[in-house]
Short mmCIF file of C-alpha atoms in Angstrom, two decimals:
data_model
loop_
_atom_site.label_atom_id
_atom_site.label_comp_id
_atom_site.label_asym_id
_atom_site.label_seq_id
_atom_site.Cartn_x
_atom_site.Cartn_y
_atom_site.Cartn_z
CA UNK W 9 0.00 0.00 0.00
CA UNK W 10 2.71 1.98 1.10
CA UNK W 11 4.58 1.23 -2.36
CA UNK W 12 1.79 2.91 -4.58
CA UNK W 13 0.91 5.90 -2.52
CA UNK W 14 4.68 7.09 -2.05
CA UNK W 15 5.41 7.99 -6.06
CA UNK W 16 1.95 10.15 -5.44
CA UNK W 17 3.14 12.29 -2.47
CA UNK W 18 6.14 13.02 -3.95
CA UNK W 19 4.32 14.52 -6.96
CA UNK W 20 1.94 16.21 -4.81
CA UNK W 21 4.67 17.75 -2.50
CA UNK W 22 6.64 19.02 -5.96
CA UNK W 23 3.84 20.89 -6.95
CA UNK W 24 3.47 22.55 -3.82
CA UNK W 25 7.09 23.64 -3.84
CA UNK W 26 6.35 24.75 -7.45
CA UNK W 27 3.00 27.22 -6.48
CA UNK W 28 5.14 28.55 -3.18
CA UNK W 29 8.27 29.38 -5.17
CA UNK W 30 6.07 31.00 -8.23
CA UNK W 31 4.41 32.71 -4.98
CA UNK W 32 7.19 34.27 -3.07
CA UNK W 33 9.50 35.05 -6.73
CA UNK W 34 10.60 38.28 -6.97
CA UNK W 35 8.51 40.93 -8.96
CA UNK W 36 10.64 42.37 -12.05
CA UNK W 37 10.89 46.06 -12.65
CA UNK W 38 9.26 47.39 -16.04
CA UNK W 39 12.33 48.56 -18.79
CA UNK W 40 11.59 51.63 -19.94
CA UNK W 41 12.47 51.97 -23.89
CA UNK W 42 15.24 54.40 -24.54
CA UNK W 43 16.41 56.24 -27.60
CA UNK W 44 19.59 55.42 -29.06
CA UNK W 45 22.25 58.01 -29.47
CA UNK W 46 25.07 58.04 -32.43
CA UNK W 47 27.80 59.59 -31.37
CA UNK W 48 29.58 61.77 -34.63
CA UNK W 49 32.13 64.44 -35.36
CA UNK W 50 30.74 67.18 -36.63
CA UNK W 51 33.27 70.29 -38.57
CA UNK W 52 31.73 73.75 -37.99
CA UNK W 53 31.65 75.24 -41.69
CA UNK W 54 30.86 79.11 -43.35
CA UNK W 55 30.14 79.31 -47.05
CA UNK W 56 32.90 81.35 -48.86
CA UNK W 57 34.98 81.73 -52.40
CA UNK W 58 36.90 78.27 -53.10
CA UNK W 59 38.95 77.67 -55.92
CA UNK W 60 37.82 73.55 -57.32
CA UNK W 61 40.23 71.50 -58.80
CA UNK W 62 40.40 69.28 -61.81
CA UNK W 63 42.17 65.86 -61.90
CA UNK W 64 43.58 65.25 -65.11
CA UNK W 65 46.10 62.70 -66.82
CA UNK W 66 48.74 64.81 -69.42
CA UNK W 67 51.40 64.05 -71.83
CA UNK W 68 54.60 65.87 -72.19
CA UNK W 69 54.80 67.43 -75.77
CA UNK W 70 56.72 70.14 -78.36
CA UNK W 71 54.78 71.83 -80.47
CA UNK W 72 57.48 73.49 -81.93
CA UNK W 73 59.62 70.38 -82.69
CA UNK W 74 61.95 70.56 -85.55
CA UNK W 75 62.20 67.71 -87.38
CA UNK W 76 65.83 68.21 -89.42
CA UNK W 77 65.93 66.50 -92.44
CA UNK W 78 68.27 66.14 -95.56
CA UNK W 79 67.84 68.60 -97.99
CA UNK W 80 69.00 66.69 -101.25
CA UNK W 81 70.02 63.18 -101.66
CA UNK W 82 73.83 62.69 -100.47
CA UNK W 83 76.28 61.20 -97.67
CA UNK W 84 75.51 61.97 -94.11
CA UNK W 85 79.50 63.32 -93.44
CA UNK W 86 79.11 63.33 -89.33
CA UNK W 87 77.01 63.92 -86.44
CA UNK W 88 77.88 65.59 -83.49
CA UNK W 89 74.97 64.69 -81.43
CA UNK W 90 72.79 61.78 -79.25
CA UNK W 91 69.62 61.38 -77.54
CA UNK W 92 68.59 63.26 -75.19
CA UNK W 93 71.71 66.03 -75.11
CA UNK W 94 71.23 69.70 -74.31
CA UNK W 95 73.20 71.85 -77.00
CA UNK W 96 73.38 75.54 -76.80
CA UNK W 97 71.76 78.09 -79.89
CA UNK W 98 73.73 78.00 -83.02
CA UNK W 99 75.26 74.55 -81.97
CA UNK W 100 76.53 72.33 -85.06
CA UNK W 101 74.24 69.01 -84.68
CA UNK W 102 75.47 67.51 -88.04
CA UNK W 103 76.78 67.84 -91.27
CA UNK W 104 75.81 66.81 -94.92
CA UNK W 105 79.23 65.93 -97.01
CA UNK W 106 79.96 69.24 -98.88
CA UNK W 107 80.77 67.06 -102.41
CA UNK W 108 77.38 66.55 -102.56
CA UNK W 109 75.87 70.28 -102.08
CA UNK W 110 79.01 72.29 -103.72
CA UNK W 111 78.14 70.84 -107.55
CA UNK W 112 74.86 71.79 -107.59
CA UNK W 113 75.51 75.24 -106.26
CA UNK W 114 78.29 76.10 -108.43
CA UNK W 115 76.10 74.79 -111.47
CA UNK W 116 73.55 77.25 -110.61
CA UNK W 117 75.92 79.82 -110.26
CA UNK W 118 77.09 79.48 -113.53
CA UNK W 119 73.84 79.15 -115.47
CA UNK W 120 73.04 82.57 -114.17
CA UNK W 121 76.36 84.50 -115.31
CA UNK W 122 75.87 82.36 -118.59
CA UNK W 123 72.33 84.65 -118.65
CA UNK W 124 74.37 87.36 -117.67
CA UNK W 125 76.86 87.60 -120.55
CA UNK W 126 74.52 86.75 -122.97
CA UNK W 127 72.21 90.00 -122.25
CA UNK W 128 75.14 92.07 -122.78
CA UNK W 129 76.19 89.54 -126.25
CA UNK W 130 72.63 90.21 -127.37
CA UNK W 131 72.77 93.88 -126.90
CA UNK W 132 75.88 94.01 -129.17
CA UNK W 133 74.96 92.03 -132.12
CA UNK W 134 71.34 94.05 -131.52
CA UNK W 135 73.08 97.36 -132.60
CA UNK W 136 75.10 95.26 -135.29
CA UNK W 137 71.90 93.74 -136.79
CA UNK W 138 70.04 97.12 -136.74
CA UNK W 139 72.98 98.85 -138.59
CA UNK W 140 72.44 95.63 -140.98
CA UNK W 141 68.62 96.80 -141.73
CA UNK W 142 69.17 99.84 -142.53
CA UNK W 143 72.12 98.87 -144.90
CA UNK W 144 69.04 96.67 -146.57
CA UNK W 145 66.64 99.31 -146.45
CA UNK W 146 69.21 101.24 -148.63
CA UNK W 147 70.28 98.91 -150.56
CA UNK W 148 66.23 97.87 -151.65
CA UNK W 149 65.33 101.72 -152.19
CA UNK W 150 68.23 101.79 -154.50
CA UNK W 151 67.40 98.57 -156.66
CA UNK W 152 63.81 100.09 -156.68
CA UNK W 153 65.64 103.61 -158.68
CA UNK W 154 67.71 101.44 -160.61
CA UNK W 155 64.64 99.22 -161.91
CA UNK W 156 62.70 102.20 -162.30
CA UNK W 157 65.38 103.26 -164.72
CA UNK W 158 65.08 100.32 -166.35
CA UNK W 159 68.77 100.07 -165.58
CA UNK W 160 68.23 96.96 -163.37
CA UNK W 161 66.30 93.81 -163.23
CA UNK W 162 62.99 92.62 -160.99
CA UNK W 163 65.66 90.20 -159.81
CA UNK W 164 67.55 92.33 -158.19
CA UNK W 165 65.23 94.50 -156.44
CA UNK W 166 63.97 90.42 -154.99
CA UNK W 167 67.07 89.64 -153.97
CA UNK W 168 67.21 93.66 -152.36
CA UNK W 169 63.48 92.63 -150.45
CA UNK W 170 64.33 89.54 -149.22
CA UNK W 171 67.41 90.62 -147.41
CA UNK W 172 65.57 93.34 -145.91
CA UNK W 173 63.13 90.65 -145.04
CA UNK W 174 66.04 88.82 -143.01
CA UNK W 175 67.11 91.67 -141.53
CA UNK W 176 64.15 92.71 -139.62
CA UNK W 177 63.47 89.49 -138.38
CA UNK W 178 66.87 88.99 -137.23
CA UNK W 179 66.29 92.29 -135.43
CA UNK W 180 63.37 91.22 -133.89
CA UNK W 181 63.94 88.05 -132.61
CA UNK W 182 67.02 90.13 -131.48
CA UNK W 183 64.75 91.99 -129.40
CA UNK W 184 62.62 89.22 -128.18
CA UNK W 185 65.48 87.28 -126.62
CA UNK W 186 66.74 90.76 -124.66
CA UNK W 187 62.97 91.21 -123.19
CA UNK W 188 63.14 87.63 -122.25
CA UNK W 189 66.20 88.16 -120.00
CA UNK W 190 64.46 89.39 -117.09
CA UNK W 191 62.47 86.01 -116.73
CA UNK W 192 65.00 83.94 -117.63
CA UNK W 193 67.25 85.51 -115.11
CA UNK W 194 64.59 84.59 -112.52
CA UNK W 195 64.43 81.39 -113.00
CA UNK W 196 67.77 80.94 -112.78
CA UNK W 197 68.31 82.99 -109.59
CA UNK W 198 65.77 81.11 -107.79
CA UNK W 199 67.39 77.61 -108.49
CA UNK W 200 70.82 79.17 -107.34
CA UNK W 201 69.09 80.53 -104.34
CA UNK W 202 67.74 76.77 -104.01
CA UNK W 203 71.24 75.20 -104.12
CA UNK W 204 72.25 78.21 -101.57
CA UNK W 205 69.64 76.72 -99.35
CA UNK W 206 70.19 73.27 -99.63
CA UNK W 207 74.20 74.46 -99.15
CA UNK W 208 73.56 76.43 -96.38
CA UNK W 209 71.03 73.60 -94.56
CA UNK W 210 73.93 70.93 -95.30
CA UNK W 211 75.27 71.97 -91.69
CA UNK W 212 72.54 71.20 -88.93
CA UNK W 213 72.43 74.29 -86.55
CA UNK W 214 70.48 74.57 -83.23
CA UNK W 215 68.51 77.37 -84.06
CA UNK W 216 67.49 77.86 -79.87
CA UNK W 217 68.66 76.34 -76.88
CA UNK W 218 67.34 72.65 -77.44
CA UNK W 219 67.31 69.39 -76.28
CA UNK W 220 67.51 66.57 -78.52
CA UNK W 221 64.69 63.93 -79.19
CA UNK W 222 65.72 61.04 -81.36
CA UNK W 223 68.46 60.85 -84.02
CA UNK W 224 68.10 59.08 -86.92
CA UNK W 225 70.64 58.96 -88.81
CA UNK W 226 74.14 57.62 -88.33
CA UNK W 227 77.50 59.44 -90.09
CA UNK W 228 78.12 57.54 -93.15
CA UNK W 229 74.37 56.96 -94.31
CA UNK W 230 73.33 57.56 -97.51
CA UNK W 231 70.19 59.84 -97.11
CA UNK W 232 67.39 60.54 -99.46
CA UNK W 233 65.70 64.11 -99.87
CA UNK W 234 63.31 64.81 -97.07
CA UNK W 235 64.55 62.00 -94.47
CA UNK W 236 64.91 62.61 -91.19
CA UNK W 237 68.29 63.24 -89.60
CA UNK W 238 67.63 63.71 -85.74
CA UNK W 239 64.51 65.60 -83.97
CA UNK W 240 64.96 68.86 -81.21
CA UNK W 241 62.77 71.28 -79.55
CA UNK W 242 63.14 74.06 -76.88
CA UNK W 243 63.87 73.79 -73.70
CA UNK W 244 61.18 76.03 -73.12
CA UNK W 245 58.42 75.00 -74.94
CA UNK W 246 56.98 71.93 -73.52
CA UNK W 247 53.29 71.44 -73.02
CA UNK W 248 51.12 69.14 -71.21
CA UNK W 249 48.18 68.03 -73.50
CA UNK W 250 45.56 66.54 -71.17
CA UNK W 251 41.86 65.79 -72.04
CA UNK W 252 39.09 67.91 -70.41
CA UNK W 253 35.35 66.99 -69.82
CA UNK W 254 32.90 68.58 -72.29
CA UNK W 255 30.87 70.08 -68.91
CA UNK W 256 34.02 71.88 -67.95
CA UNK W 257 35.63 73.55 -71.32
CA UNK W 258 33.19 76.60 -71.35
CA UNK W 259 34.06 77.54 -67.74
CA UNK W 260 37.74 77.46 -68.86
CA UNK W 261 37.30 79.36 -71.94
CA UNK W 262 35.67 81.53 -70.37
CA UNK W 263 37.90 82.41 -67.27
CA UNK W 264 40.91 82.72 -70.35
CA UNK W 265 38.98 84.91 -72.40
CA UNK W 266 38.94 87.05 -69.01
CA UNK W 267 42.55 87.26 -69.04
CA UNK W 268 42.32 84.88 -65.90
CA UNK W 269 45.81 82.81 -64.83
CA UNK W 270 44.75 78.89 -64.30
CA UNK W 271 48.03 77.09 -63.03
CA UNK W 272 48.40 73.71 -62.21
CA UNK W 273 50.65 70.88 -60.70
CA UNK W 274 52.34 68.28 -62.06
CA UNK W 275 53.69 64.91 -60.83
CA UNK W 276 56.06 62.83 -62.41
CA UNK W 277 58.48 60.29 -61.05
CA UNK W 278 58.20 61.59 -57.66
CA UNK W 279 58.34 65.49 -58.44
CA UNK W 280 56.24 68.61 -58.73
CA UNK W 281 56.28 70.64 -61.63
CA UNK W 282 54.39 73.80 -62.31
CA UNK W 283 52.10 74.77 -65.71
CA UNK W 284 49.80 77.01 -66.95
CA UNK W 285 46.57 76.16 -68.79
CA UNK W 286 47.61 78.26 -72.14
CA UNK W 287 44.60 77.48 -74.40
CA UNK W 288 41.63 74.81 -75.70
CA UNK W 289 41.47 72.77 -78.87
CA UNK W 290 38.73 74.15 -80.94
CA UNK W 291 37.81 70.49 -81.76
CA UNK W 292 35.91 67.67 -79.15
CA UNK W 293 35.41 64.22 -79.23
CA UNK W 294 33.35 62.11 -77.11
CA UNK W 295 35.48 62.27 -74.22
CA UNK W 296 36.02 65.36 -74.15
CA UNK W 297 38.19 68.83 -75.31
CA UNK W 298 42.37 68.64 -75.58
CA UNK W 299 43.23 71.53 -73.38
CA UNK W 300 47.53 72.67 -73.63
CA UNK W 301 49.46 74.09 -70.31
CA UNK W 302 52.69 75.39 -70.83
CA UNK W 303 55.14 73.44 -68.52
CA UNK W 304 57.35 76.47 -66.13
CA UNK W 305 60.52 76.57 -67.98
CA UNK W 306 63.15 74.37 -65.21
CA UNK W 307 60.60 71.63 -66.04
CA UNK W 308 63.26 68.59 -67.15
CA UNK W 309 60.68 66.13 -68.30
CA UNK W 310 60.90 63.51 -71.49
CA UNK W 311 59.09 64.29 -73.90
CA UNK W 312 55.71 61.55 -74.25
CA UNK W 313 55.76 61.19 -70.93
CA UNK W 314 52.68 60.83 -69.38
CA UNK W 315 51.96 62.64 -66.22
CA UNK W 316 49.26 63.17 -63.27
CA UNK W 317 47.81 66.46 -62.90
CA UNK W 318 45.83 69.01 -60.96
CA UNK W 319 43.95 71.98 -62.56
CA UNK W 320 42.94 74.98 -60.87
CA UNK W 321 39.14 76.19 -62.24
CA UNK W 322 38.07 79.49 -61.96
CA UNK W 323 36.97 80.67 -58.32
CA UNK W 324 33.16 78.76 -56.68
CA UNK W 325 31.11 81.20 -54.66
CA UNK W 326 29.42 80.23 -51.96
CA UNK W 327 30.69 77.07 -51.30
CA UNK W 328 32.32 74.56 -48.67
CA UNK W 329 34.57 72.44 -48.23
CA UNK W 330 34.22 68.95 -46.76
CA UNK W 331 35.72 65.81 -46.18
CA UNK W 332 34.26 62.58 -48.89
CA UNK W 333 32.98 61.50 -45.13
CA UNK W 334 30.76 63.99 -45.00
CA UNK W 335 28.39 62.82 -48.19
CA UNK W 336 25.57 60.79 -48.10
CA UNK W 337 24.34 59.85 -51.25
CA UNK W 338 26.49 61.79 -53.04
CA UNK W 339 23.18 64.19 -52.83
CA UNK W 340 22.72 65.24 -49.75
CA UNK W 341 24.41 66.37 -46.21
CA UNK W 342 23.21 66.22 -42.61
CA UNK W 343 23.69 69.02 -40.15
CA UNK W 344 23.32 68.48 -36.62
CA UNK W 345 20.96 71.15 -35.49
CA UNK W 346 19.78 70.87 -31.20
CA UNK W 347 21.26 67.13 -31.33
CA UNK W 348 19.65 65.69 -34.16
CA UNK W 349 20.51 65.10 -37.73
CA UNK W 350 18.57 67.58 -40.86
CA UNK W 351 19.04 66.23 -44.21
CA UNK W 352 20.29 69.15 -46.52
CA UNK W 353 20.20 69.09 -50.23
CA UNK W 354 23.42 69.82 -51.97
CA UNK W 355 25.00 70.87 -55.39
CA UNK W 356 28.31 68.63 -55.77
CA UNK W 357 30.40 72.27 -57.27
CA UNK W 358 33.92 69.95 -57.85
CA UNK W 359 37.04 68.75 -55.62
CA UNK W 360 39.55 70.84 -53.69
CA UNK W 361 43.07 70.03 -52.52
CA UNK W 362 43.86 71.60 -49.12
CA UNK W 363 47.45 70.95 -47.54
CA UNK W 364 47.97 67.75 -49.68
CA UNK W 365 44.41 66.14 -48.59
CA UNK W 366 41.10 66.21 -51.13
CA UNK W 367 37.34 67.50 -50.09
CA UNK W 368 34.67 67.60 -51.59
CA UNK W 369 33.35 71.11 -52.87
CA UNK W 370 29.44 71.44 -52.13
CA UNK W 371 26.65 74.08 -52.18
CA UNK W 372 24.17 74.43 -50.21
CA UNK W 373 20.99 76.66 -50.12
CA UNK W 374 20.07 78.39 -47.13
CA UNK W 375 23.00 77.13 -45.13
CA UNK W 376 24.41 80.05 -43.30
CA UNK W 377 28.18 80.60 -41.54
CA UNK W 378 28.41 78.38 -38.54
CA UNK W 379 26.40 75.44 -39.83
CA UNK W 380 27.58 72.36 -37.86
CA UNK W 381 28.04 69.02 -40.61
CA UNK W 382 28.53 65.99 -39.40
CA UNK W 383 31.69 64.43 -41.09
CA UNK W 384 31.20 61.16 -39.70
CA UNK W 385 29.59 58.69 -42.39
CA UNK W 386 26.45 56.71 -40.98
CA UNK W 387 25.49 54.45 -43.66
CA UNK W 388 22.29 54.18 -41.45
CA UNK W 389 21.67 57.94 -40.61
CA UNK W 390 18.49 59.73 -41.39
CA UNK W 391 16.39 62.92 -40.64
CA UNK W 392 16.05 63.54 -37.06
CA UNK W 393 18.81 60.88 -35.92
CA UNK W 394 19.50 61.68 -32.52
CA UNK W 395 23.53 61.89 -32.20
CA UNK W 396 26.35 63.38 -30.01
CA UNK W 397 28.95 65.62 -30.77
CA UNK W 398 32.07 64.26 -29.99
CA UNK W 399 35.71 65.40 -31.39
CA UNK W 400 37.81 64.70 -33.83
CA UNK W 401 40.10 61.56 -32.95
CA UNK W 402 37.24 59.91 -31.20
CA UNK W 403 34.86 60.65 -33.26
CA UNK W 404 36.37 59.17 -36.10
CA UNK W 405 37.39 55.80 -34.54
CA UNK W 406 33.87 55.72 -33.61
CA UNK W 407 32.94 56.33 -37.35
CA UNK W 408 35.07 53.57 -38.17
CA UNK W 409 33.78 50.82 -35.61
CA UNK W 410 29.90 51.56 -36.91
CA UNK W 411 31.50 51.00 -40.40
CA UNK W 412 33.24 48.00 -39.41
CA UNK W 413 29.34 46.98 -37.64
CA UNK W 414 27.16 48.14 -40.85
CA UNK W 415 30.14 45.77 -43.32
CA UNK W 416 30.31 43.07 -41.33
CA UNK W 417 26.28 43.16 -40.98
CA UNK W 418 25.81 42.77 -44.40
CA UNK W 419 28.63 40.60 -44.98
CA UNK W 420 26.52 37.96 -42.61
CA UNK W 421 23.25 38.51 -44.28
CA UNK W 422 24.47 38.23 -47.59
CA UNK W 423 23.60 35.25 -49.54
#
């Protein structure tokens, strides 16, 4: 008996336990629901005159290379030259072999004091052959008296015409060949002023202080008219050519046409060089306008090479400065205004370069001096986000944690 009714008190006194535990447990107090706050950094900002920036990619070029070339076919005698050297003005760069020029400029010479002395050949036997005529015109007026005498024949006063005849039109072509002179002469004078040239350009002279590009040509070769010998240009004349967007050529042309100074900077294998936006292609293509900066004259830089560049555009009124941070969107900024986040419309004006560090260049409407932003970037943030003004260092390593939070958040969810 005792066997079947223990396994029943023992359930009976459990239960009792149970309702006297649940009875006496202690009653827990209500949480109230609170508000979370985000702490930021926040930059205290007034709208003002900025110069923007453009980022561009250039390449190093001459427009006033000279490409020297041969100037009739011959032997290349020497050159004095290699890539890349600096030569002073009026340098000797190379040399043509004189045997080749002298022949053809002593020809020319000679055709023309040929012309020369036969002007004054012609002039002689002009007066000769004109003395000749009028011997004729005698001599036919006479047969004529004789004939008419009938002391003479018909034949004679023929023979009396035709030498007459002979006479004038020895005369005459006489005369044509002296008014020819003059053209002849010309022609002549302007191939020996042609050999003169092609003597003269036989020597290869630096016409400025140069550098040179590429030579082509080694002493001994035999060259053909018109092929290249070596390539120089100034050491002052280098340009950067660098494409511009389409949406930012008028600005430009308009700020030169104004007689405004853009400068830039230039970066190539670890140095700074400093240019001048000097004018705009009048041609586009689909990526845009070719815009040339002339490259400050101790610029030593190869020319093709391709270099990274910053260009100033013409002053931005009204605008601010602000860290990438500091977008949301790309659209739109939030100022903290009695510890909560307003979402303010903006106008993305360009980029700005500030002690070697890029913002962003924004304006805003109705945003007066003394506007707090918040710099922080809250990929969660919204209007009227409750946040906390912190500064700068912690602020930002508390920008970066919630970053760290929202990637590795989506990072989990992420199929």
């Amino acid at each position: 008996m005792l066997r079947r009714v223990l396994p029943l008190l023992i359930v009976l006194l459990g239960v009792a336990g149970f309702m006297a535990l649940k009875a006496t447990r202690p009653k827990p107090v209500a949480a109230t629901p609170q508000e979370r706050v985000w702490r930021v950094e926040t930059e205290t900002v007034s709208p003002g005159p900025h110069r923007p920036v453009l980022a561009l990619f250039g390449r190093v070029e001459a427009p006033d290379r000279i490409r020297a070339s041969a100037p009739v076919a011959g032997r290349l005698l020497k050159v004095l030259v290699r890539d890349g050297e600096r030569v002073p003005a009026g340098a000797l760069l190379a040399q043509m072999d004189p045997q080749d020029l002298e022949p053809r400029l002593a020809q020319a010479r000679a055709e023309v004091a040929r012309e020369q002395l036969k002007l004054s050949h012609d002039q002689e036997a002009l007066e000769q052959e004109r003395a000749l005529l009028a011997l004729a015109e005698t001599a036919l007026g006479r047969a004529d008296k004789v004939q008419s005498q009938r002391l003479g024949t018909a034949a004679d006063v023929d023979q009396a015409s035709e030498q007459l005849a002979r006479a004038r039109l020895a005369v005459s072509l006489r005369e044509q060949g002296i008014a020819e002179h003059p053209s002849r002469l010309a022609v002549l004078q302007a191939k020996l002023a042609e050999a003169e040239r092609d003597a003269a350009r036989g020597e290869i002279i630096a016409p400025y202080p140069a550098r040179i590009g590429v030579v082509e040509a080694a002493a001994g070769d035999q060259l053909q008219p018109n092929q290249t010998i070596l390539t120089l240009y100034p050491h002052d004349g280098l340009y950067l050519r660098a494409k511009i967007p389409g949406d930012r050529s008028e600005e430009l042309r308009a700020a030169l046409a104004a007689g405004e100074t853009l400068t830039a900077r230039a970066r190539h294998a670890g140095r700074t060089f400093g240019a001048t936006l000097d004018r705009i292609a009048g041609e586009a293509d689909a990526r845009g306008v070719d815009a040339l900066l002339r490259l400050e004259p101790d610029a030593d830089l190869p020319l093709g090479a391709f270099v990274d560049l910053t260009l100033e555009r013409p002053v931005a009124a009204d605008t601010m400065a602000l860290p990438f941070a500091a977008l949301n969107g790309g659209e739109r900024i939030f100022v903290v205004v009695d510890g909560r986040l307003q979402d303010v419309p903006i106008e993305r004006v360009g980029e700005l370069v500030e002690e070697d560090a890029s913002k962003v260049l924004v304006r805003a409407q109705g945003l007066g001096p003394g506007a707090r932003v918040m710099v922080t970037h809250l990929p969660n943030a919204v209007d009227g986000l409750k946040v906390e003004e912190v500064g700068e260092a912690q602020g930002l390593a508390q920008g970066q944690a919630q970053a760290e939070t929202q990637a590795a958040t989506q990072a989990a969810i992420r199929p």
